[in-house]
XYZ file of C-alpha atoms in Angstrom:
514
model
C -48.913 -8.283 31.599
C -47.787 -11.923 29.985
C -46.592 -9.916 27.029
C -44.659 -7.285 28.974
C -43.343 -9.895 31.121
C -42.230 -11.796 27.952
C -40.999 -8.985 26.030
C -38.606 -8.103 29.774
C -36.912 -11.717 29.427
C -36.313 -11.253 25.690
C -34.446 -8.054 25.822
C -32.686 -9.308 29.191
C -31.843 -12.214 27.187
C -30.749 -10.018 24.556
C -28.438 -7.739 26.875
C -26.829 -10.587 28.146
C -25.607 -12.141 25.727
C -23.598 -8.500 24.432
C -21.658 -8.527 21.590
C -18.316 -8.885 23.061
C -19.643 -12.472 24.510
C -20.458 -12.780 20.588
C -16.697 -12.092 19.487
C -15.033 -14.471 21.729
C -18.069 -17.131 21.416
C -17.070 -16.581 17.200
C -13.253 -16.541 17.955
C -13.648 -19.986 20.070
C -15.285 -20.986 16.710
C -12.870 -20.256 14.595
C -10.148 -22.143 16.295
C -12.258 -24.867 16.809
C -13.110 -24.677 13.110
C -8.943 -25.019 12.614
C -8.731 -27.967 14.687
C -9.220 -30.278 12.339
C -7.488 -28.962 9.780
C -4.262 -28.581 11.702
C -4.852 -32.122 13.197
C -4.579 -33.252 9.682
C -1.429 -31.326 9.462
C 0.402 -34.737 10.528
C -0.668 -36.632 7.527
C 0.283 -34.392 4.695
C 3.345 -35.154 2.601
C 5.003 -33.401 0.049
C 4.369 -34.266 -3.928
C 5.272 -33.745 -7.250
C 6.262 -29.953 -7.657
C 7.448 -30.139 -4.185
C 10.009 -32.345 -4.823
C 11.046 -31.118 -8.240
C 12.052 -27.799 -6.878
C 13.612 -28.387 -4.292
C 16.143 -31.150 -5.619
C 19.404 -28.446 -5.993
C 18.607 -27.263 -2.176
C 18.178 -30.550 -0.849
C 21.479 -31.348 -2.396
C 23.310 -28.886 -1.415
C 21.847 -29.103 2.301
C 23.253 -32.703 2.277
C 26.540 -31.835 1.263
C 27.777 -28.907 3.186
C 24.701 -28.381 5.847
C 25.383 -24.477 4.966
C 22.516 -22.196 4.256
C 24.770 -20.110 1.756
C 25.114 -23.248 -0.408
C 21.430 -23.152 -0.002
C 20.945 -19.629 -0.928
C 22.918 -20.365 -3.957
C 20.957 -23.624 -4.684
C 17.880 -21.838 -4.784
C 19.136 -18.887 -7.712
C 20.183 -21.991 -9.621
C 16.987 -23.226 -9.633
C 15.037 -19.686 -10.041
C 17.487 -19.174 -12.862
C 16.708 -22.425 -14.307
C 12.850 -22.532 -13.891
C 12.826 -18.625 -15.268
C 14.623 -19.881 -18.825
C 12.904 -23.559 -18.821
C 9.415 -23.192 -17.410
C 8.232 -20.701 -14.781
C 8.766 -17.018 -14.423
C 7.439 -16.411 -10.979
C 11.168 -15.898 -9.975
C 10.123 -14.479 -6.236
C 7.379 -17.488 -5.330
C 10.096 -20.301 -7.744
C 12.681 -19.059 -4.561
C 10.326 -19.838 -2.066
C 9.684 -23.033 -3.681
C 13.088 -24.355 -3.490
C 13.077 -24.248 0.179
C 10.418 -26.560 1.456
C 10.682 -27.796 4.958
C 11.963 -31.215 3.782
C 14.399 -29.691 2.024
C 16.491 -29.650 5.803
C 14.850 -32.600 7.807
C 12.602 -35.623 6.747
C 9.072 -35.441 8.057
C 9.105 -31.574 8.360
C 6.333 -31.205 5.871
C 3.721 -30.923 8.841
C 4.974 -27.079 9.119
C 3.123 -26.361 5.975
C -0.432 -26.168 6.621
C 0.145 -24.650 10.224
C 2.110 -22.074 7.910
C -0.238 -21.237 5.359
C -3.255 -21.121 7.926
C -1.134 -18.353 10.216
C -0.336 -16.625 6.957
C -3.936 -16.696 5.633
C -5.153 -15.578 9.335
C -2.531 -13.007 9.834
C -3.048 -11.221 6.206
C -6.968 -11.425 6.184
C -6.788 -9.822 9.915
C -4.451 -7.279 9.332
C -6.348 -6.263 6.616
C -9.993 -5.881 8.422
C -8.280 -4.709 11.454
C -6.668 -1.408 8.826
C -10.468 -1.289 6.967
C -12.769 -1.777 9.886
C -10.892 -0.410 13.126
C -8.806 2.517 11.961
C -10.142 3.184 8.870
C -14.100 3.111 9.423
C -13.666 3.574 13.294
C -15.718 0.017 13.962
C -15.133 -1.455 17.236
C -12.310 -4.227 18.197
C -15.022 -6.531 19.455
C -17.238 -6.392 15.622
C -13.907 -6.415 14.090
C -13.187 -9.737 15.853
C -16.809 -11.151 14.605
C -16.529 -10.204 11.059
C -13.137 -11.201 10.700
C -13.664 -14.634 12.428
C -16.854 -15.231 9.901
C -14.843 -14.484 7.409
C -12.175 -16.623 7.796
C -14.085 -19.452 9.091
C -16.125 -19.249 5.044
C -12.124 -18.583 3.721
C -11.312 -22.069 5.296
C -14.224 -24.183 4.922
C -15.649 -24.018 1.834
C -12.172 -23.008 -0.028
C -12.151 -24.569 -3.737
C -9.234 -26.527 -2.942
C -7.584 -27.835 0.249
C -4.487 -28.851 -1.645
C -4.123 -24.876 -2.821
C -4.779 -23.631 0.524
C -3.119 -25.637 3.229
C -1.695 -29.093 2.034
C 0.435 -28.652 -1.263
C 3.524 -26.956 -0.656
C 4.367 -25.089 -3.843
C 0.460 -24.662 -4.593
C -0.300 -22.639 -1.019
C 3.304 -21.573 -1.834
C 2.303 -19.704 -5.000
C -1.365 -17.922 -4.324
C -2.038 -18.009 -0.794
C 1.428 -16.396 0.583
C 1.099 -13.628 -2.380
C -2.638 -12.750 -1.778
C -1.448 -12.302 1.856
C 1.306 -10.203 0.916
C -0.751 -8.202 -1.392
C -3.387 -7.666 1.716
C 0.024 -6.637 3.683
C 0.850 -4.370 0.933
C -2.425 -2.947 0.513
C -2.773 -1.774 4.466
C 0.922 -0.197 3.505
C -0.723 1.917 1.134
C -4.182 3.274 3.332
C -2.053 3.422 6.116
C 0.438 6.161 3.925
C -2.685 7.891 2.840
C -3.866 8.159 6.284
C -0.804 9.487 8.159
C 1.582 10.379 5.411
C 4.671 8.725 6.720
C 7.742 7.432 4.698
C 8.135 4.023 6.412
C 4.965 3.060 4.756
C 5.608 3.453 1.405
C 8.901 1.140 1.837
C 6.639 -1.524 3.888
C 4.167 -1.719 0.641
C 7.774 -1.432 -1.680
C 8.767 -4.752 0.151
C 6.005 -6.382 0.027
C 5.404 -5.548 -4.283
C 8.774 -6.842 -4.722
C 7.753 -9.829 -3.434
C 4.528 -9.498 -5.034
C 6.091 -8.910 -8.123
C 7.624 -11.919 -8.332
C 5.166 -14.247 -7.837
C 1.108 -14.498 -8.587
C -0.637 -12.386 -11.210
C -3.388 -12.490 -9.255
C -2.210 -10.610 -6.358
C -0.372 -8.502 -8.341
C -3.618 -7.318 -10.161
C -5.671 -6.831 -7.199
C -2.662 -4.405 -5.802
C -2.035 -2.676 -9.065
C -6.073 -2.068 -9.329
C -6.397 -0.520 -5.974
C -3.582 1.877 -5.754
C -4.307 3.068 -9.008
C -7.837 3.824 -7.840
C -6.354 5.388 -4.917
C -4.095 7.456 -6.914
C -6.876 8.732 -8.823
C -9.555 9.125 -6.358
C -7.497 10.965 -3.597
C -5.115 13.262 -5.722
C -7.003 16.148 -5.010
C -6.559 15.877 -1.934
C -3.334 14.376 -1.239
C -0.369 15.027 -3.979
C 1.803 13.406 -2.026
C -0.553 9.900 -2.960
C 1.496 9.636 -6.266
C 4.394 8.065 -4.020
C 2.758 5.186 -3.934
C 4.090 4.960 -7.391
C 7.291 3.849 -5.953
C 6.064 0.528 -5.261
C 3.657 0.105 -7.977
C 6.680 0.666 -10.038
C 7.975 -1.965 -8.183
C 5.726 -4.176 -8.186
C 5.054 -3.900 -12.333
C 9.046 -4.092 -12.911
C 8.954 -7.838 -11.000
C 6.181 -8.739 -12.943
C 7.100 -7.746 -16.316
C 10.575 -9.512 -15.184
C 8.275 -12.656 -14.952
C 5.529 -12.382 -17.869
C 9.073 -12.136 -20.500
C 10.403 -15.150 -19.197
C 11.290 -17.695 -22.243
C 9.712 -20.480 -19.696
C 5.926 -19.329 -20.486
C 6.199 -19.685 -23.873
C 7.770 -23.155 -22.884
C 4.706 -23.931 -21.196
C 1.877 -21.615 -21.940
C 3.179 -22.833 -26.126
C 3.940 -20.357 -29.003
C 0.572 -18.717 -28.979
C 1.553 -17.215 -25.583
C 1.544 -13.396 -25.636
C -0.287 -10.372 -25.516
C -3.025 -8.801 -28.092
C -5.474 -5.916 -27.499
C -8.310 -8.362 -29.170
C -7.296 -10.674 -26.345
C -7.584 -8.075 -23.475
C -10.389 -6.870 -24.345
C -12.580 -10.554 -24.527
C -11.368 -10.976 -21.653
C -12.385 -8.362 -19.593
C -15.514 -8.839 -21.203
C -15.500 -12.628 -19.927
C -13.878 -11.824 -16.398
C -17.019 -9.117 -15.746
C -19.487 -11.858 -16.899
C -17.800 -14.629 -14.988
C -17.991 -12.139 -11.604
C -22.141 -12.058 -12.067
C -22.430 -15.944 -13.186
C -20.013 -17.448 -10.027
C -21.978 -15.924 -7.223
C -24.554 -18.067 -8.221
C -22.502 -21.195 -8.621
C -21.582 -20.103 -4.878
C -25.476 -19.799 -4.182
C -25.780 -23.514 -5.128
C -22.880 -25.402 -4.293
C -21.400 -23.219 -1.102
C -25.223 -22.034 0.618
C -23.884 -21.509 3.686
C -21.716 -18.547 2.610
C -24.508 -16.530 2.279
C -25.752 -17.466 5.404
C -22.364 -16.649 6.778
C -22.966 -12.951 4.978
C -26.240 -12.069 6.195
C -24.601 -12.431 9.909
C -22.057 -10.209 8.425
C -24.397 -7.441 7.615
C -26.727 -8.057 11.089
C -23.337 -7.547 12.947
C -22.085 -5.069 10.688
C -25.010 -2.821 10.865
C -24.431 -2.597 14.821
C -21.067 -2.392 14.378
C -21.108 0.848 12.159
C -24.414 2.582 14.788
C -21.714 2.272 17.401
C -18.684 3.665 15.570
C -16.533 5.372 18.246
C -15.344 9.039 18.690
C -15.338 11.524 15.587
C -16.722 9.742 12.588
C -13.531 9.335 10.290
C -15.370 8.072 7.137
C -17.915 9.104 5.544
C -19.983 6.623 3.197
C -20.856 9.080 0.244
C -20.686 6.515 -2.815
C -22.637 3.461 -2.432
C -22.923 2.371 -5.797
C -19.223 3.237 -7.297
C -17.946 1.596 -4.712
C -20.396 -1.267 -4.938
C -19.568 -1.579 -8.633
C -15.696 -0.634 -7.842
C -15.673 -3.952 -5.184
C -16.598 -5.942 -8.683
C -14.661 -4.880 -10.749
C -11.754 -5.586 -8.638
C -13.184 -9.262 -7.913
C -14.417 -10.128 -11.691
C -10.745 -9.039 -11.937
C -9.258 -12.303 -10.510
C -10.368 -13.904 -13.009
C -8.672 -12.248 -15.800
C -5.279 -13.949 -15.295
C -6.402 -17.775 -16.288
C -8.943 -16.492 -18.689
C -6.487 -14.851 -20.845
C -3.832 -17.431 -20.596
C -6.427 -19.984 -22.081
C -4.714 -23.221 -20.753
C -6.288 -25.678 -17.849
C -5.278 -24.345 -14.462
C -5.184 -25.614 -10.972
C -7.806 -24.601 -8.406
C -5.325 -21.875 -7.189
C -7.148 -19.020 -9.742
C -10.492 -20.410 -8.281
C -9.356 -20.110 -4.873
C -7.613 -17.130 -5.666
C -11.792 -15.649 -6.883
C -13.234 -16.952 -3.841
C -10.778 -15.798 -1.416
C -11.571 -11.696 -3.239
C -15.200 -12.522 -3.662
C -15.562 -12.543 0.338
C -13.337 -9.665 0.956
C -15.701 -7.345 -1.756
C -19.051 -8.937 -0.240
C -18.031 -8.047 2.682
C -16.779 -4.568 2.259
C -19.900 -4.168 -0.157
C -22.303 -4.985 2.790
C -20.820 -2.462 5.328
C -20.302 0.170 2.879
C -23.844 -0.185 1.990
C -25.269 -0.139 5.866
C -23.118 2.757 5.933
C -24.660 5.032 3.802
C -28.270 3.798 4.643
C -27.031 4.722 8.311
C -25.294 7.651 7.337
C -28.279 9.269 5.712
C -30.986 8.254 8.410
C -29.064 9.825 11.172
C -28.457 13.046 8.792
C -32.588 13.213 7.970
C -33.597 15.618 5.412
C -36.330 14.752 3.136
C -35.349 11.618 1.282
C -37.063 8.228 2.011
C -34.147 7.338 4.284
C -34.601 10.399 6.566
C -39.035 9.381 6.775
C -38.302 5.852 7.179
C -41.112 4.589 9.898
C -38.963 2.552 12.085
C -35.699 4.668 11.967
C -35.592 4.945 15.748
C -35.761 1.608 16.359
C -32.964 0.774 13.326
C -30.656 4.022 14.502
C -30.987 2.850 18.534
C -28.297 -0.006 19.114
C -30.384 -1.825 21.779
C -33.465 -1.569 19.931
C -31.814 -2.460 16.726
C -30.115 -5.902 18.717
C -33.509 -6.944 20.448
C -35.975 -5.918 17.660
C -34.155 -6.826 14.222
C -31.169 -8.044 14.891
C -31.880 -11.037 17.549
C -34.639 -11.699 15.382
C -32.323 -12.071 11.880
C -30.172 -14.237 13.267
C -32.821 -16.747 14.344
C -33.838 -16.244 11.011
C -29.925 -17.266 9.847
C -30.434 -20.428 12.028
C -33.390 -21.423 10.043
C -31.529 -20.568 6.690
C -28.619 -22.948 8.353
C -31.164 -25.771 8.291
C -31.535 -25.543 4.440
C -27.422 -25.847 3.648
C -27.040 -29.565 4.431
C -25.387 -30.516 1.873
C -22.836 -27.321 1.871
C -22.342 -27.950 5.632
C -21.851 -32.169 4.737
C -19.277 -30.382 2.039
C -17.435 -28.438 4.247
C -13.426 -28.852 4.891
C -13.819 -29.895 8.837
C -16.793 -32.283 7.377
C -13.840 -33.688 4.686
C -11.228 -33.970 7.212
C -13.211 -36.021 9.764
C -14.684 -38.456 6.761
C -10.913 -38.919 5.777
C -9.737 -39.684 9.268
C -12.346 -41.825 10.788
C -12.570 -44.106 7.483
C -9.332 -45.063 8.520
C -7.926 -43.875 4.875
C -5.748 -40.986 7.069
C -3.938 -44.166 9.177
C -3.274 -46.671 5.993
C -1.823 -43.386 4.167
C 0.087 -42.836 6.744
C 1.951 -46.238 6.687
C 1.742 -47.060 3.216
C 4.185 -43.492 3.264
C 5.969 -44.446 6.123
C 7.006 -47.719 4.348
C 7.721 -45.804 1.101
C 10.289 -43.501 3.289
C 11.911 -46.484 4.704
C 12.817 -47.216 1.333
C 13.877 -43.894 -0.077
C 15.673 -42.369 3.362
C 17.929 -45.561 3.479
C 21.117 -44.458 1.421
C 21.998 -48.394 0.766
C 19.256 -48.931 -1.402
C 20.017 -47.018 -4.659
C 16.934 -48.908 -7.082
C 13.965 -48.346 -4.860
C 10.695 -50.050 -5.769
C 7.388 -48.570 -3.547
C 4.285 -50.357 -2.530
C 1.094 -48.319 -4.418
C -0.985 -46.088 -1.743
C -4.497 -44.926 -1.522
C -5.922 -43.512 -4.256
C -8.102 -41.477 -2.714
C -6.173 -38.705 -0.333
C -9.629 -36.748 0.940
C -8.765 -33.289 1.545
C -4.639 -33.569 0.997
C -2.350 -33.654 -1.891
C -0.626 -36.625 -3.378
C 0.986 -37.133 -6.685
C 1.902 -41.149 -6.248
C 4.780 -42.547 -7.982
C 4.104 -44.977 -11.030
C 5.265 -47.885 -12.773
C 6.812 -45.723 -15.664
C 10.302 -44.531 -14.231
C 10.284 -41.697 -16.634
C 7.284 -40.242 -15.424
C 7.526 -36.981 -13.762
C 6.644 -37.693 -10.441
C 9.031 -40.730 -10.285
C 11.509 -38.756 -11.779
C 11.757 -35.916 -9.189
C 11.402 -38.391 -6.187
C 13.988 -40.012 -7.323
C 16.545 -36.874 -7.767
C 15.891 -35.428 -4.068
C 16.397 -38.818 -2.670
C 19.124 -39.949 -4.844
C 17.950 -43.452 -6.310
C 19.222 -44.399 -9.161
C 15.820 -45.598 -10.322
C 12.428 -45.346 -8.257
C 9.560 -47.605 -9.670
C 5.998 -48.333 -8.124
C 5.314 -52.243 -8.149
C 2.124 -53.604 -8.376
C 2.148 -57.192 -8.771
C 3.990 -59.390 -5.974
């Protein structure tokens, strides 16, 4: 009688806490998760690359306050970066206009901006996947997407990339979610066959186009799978050629520009011997990272198992006619790597050190294809339990209880994710690593508060048009989770150099001795 009595509370206890108390317990985590990070939003300052591009618009903001000047200001620059250094013509536009650009102390807009983008994009995309494409319910879609983006945020290779360096988030985290935009274009075209789709994804692979290689690849890989996959069935797939074409004629536009061989040097080009080790290295680098991830980012995996506890509910309780149909478990196991080990293709062919952005860019895909990976997976098993027959699937012992929602939630899955809570105890030292953990280290050292008036002192200097020879006080040298590039005692150095053309100094020097 104890154990029936016991066994009532645990699967009361289990109905009541349903899964839709799950998805907005998750979604209150996820914005708590952001808290931080936004809070931090009030600190960051723009550096190096910021100011360098931006120098014609600020200019001509200054001079005429009109945003045509602007306009033109920017295709100066595009036009100038394009022959001198940098061929991402679409992402160099964007560039030119950062928020400081119009009003001092602006910059604050940029990490609110690139966390809304990142949220928006990822979202979209598992709303298209999950929801209308695999008919899983809002309320998983909301869990999954919020675990998700809560591993996107905290354990991203670099803060600076993602949410605190202008023309870094700038350059790979506005493409990748333009290339998730552009992708929903395309499924949502092969699903209902209507025009205003294929000039949604056309927008976005201009854009695309004209900025990172790495979102370009990951579009280019999956419409041509599309293409090839479906054209049996749908001729009318091949217009998704329009913006492939697109997207390929902005980014041959940017891989001739005469500025990569300025900066990539003379050995900058293409060669089949090239390709091909690369490929070779990108597919070995996609089996060798996961385990970097295993090590140095635990909690991921913790974060994935959830994933598949919630996912394997989620796809027992798909709703009304089934609308897809898990067939391929392994091609599209082995398709989901191929596109990741993909991402790194771009920095391992061009050979020269790179920021974090390609890392971050690997990451960001390697959650996306895990995660699609897992459900397809649970699909099929699914799939072919509920079909029977007389494979191992269809004589598993416990298929009623892993086919039955309710049992499946009191008898596996309440039990798994007790089990993830124990895992959660082993990944101390990923949690202690975590962004929100970095943030609150920064703040309450007190280095947040001195970097904020060692920069308030430096803008004194540099907003005050009397002073054209402006010497600066050194700052921290440790920023925590932002991005700084400090000005230095050499004039000509880069930095000093491009602070001291937005601002108009005549010289701008960092002193160190009294």
């Amino acid at each position: 009688m104890r154990q029936k009595g016991t066994g009532n509370i645990w699967k009361k206890t289990v109905d009541f806490i349903s899964d839709k108390k799950i998805a907005e317990v998750m979604l209150g985590m996820l914005v708590l998760s952001l808290v931080p990070i936004l809070y931090l939003a009030g600190y960051a300052r723009p550096s190096g690359d910021d100011y360098g591009y931006s120098v014609f618009t600020h200019a001509a903001w200054l001079d005429t306050h009109s945003l045509v000047e602007v306009f033109k200001a920017s295709v100066h620059t595009v036009k100038g970066m394009y022959q001198a250094w940098n061929g991402d013509w679409f992402t160099v536009f964007l560039f030119s206009l950062m928020p400081e650009v119009f009003a001092p102390y602006t910059f604050w807009i940029v990490p609110y901006f690139m966390v809304g983008v990142t949220v928006l994009g990822t979202t979209v995309f598992l709303h298209d996947v999950l929801v209308e494409t695999a008919g899983i319910g809002r309320e998983y879609m909301v869990i999954l997407d919020a675990l998700v983006l809560i591993a996107s945020f905290q354990f991203i290779p670099s803060t600076a990339i993602g949410m605190y360096w202008y023309v870094g988030a700038m350059h790979y985290m506005v493409p990748h979610a333009v290339a998730l935009f552009a992708l929903v274009s395309g499924f949502r075209y092969y699903r209902t066959g209507k025009t205003r789709y294929i000039v949604y994804a056309s927008l976005c692979m201009f854009m695309v186009g004209g900025s990172s290689y790495f979102s370009s690849l990951l579009v280019f890989m999956v419409y041509g799978m599309m293409m090839v996959l479906f054209f049996r069935k749908r001729k009318d797939i091949f217009y998704l050629l329009v913006p492939f074409f697109i997207g390929a004629a902005g980014f041959v536009v940017q891989c001739v520009s005469p500025g990569n061989k300025a900066r990539g040097g003379e050995s900058f080009g293409f060669s089949v011997g090239g390709a091909f080790l690369t490929v070779v290295q990108s597919l070995w680098q996609g089996l060798v990272t996961p385990l970097d991830y295993l090590r140095d980012k635990t909690f991921i995996y913790v974060i994935l198992l959830l994933c598949a506890i919630f996912g394997w509910t989620a796809l027992l309780k798909r709703k009304g006619e089934m609308p897809l149909r898990f067939r391929y478990p392994l091609l599209f196991v082995l398709l989901m790597y191929g596109i990741y080990s993909a991402m790194y293709a771009p920095a391992i062919y061009a050979a020269v050190d790179v920021s974090l952005g390609p890392a971050t860019m690997v990451y960001l895909t390697f959650l996306l294809a895990a995660l699609l990976s897992i459900l397809y997976v649970e699909g099929w098993i699914i799939q072919n339990m509920q079909e029977g027959g007389n494979g191992r699937l269809g004589r598993m012992r416990f298929k009623d209880v892993l086919l039955d929602a309710g049992s499946y939630r009191a008898r596996v899955g309440a039990p798994l994710l007790l089990l993830a809570a124990v895992l959660t105890l082993f990944c101390g030292s990923s949690l202690r690593n975590c962004v929100d953990k970095q943030v609150y280290d920064y703040v309450s050292s007190g280095q947040a508060e001195d970097f904020r008036k060692q920069i308030a002192s430096q803008m004194e200097i540099l907003l005050d048009d009397s002073v054209k020879e402006a010497y600066l006080v050194p700052i921290n040298d440790d920023q925590g989770p932002l991005m700084h590039m400090p000005v230095t005692e050499d004039e000509e150095a880069f930095t000093n150099r491009v602070v001291r053309d937005f601002y108009r100094k005549d010289r701008v020097v960092m002193i160190t001795e009294p």
